[in-house]
Short mmCIF file of C-alpha atoms in Angstrom, two decimals:
data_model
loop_
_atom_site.label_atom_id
_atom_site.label_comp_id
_atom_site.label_asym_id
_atom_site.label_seq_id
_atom_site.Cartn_x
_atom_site.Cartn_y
_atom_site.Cartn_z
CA UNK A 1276 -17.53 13.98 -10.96
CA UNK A 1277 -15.23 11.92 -8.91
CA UNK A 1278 -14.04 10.14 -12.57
CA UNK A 1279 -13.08 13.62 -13.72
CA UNK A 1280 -11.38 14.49 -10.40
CA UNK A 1281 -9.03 11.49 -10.75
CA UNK A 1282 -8.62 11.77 -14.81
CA UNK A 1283 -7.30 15.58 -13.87
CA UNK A 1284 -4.85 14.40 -10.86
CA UNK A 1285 -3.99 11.84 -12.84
CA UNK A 1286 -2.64 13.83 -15.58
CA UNK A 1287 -1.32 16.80 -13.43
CA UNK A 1288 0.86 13.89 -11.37
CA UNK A 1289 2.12 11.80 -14.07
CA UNK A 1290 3.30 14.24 -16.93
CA UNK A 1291 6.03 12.86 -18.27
CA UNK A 1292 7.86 15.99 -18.19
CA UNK A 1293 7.48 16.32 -14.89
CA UNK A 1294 8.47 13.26 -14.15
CA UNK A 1295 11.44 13.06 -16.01
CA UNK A 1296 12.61 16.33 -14.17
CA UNK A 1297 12.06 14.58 -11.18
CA UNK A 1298 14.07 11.53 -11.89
CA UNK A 1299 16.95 14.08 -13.24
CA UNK A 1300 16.90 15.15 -9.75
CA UNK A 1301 16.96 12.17 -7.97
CA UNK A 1302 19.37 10.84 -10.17
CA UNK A 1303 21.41 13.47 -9.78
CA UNK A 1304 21.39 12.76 -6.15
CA UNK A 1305 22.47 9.15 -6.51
CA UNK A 1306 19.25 7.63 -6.12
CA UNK A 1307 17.91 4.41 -8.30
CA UNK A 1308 15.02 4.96 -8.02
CA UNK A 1309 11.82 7.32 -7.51
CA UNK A 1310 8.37 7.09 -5.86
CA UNK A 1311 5.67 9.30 -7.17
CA UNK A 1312 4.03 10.17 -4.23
CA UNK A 1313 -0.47 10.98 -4.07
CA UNK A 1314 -1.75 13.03 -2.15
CA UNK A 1315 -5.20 11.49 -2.85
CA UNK A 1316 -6.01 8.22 -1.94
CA UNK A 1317 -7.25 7.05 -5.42
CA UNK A 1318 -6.22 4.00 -7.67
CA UNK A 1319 -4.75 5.78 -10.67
CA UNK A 1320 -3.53 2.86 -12.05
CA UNK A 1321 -5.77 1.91 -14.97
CA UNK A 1322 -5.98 6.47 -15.95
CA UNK A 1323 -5.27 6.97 -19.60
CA UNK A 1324 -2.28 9.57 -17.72
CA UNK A 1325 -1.04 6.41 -15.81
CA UNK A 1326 -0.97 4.18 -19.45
CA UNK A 1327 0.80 7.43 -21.43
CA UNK A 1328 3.83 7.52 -18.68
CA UNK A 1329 3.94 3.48 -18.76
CA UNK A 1330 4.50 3.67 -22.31
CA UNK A 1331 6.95 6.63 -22.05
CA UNK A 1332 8.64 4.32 -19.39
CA UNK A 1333 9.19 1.83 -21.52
CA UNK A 1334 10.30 3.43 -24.70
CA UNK A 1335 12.85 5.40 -22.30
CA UNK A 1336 13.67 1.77 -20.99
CA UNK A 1337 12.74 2.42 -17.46
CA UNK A 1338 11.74 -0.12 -15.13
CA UNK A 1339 8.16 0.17 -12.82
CA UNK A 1340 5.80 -1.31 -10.42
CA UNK A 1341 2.57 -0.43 -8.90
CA UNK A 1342 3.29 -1.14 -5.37
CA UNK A 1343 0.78 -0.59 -2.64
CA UNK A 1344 0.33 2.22 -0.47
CA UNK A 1345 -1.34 1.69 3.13
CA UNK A 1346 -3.05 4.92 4.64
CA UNK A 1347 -3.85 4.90 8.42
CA UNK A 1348 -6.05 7.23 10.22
CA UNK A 1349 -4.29 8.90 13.36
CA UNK A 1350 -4.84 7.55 16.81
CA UNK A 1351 -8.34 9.53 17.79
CA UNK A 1352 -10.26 8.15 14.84
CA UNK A 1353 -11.15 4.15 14.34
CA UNK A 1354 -8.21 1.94 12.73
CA UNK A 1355 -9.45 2.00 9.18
CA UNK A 1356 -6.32 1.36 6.90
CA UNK A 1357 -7.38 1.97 2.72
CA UNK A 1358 -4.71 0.58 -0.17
CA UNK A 1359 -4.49 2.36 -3.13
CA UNK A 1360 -0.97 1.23 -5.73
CA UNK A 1361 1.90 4.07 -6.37
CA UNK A 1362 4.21 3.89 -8.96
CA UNK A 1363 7.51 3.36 -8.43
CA UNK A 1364 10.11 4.34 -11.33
CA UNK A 1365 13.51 2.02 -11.44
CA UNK A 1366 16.95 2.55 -13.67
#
């Protein structure tokens, strides 16, 4: 269940519509660059969504990293910091 969870975030958060609108925007804006930012703390990296945009970032001759994303719990609970890589979009 948790495999089909991710598989359907995946491909909700990195529709390459979407994302182009988004990096219209930003663009637009005079930014070089755009995070796509999870709610979720999962690795979507290796998602059949994640591989679809990667290719659509290439042939569009965009540049992008996984970098990693450090979640902290707030000061009441135990310090328990998780990693899980967003992709950042370059031109």
């Amino acid at each position: 269940m948790a495999m089909n969870r991710r598989a359907h975030y995946a491909k909700t958060l990195f529709n390459p519509a979407t994302i182009a609108t988004a990096i219209d925007a930003v663009a637009f804006e005079g930014h070089r660059q755009y995070r796509v930012v999870q709610e979720l703390p999962f690795d979507l990296s290796e998602t059949e969504a994640a591989r679809i945009l990667q290719e659509w970032l290439e042939g569009e001759k965009f540049t992008y990293t996984w970098r990693p994303r450090f979640l902290e719990q707030d000061a009441f609970r135990p310090s328990i910091a998780t990693e899980h890589p967003e992709l950042v979009i370059s031109w």
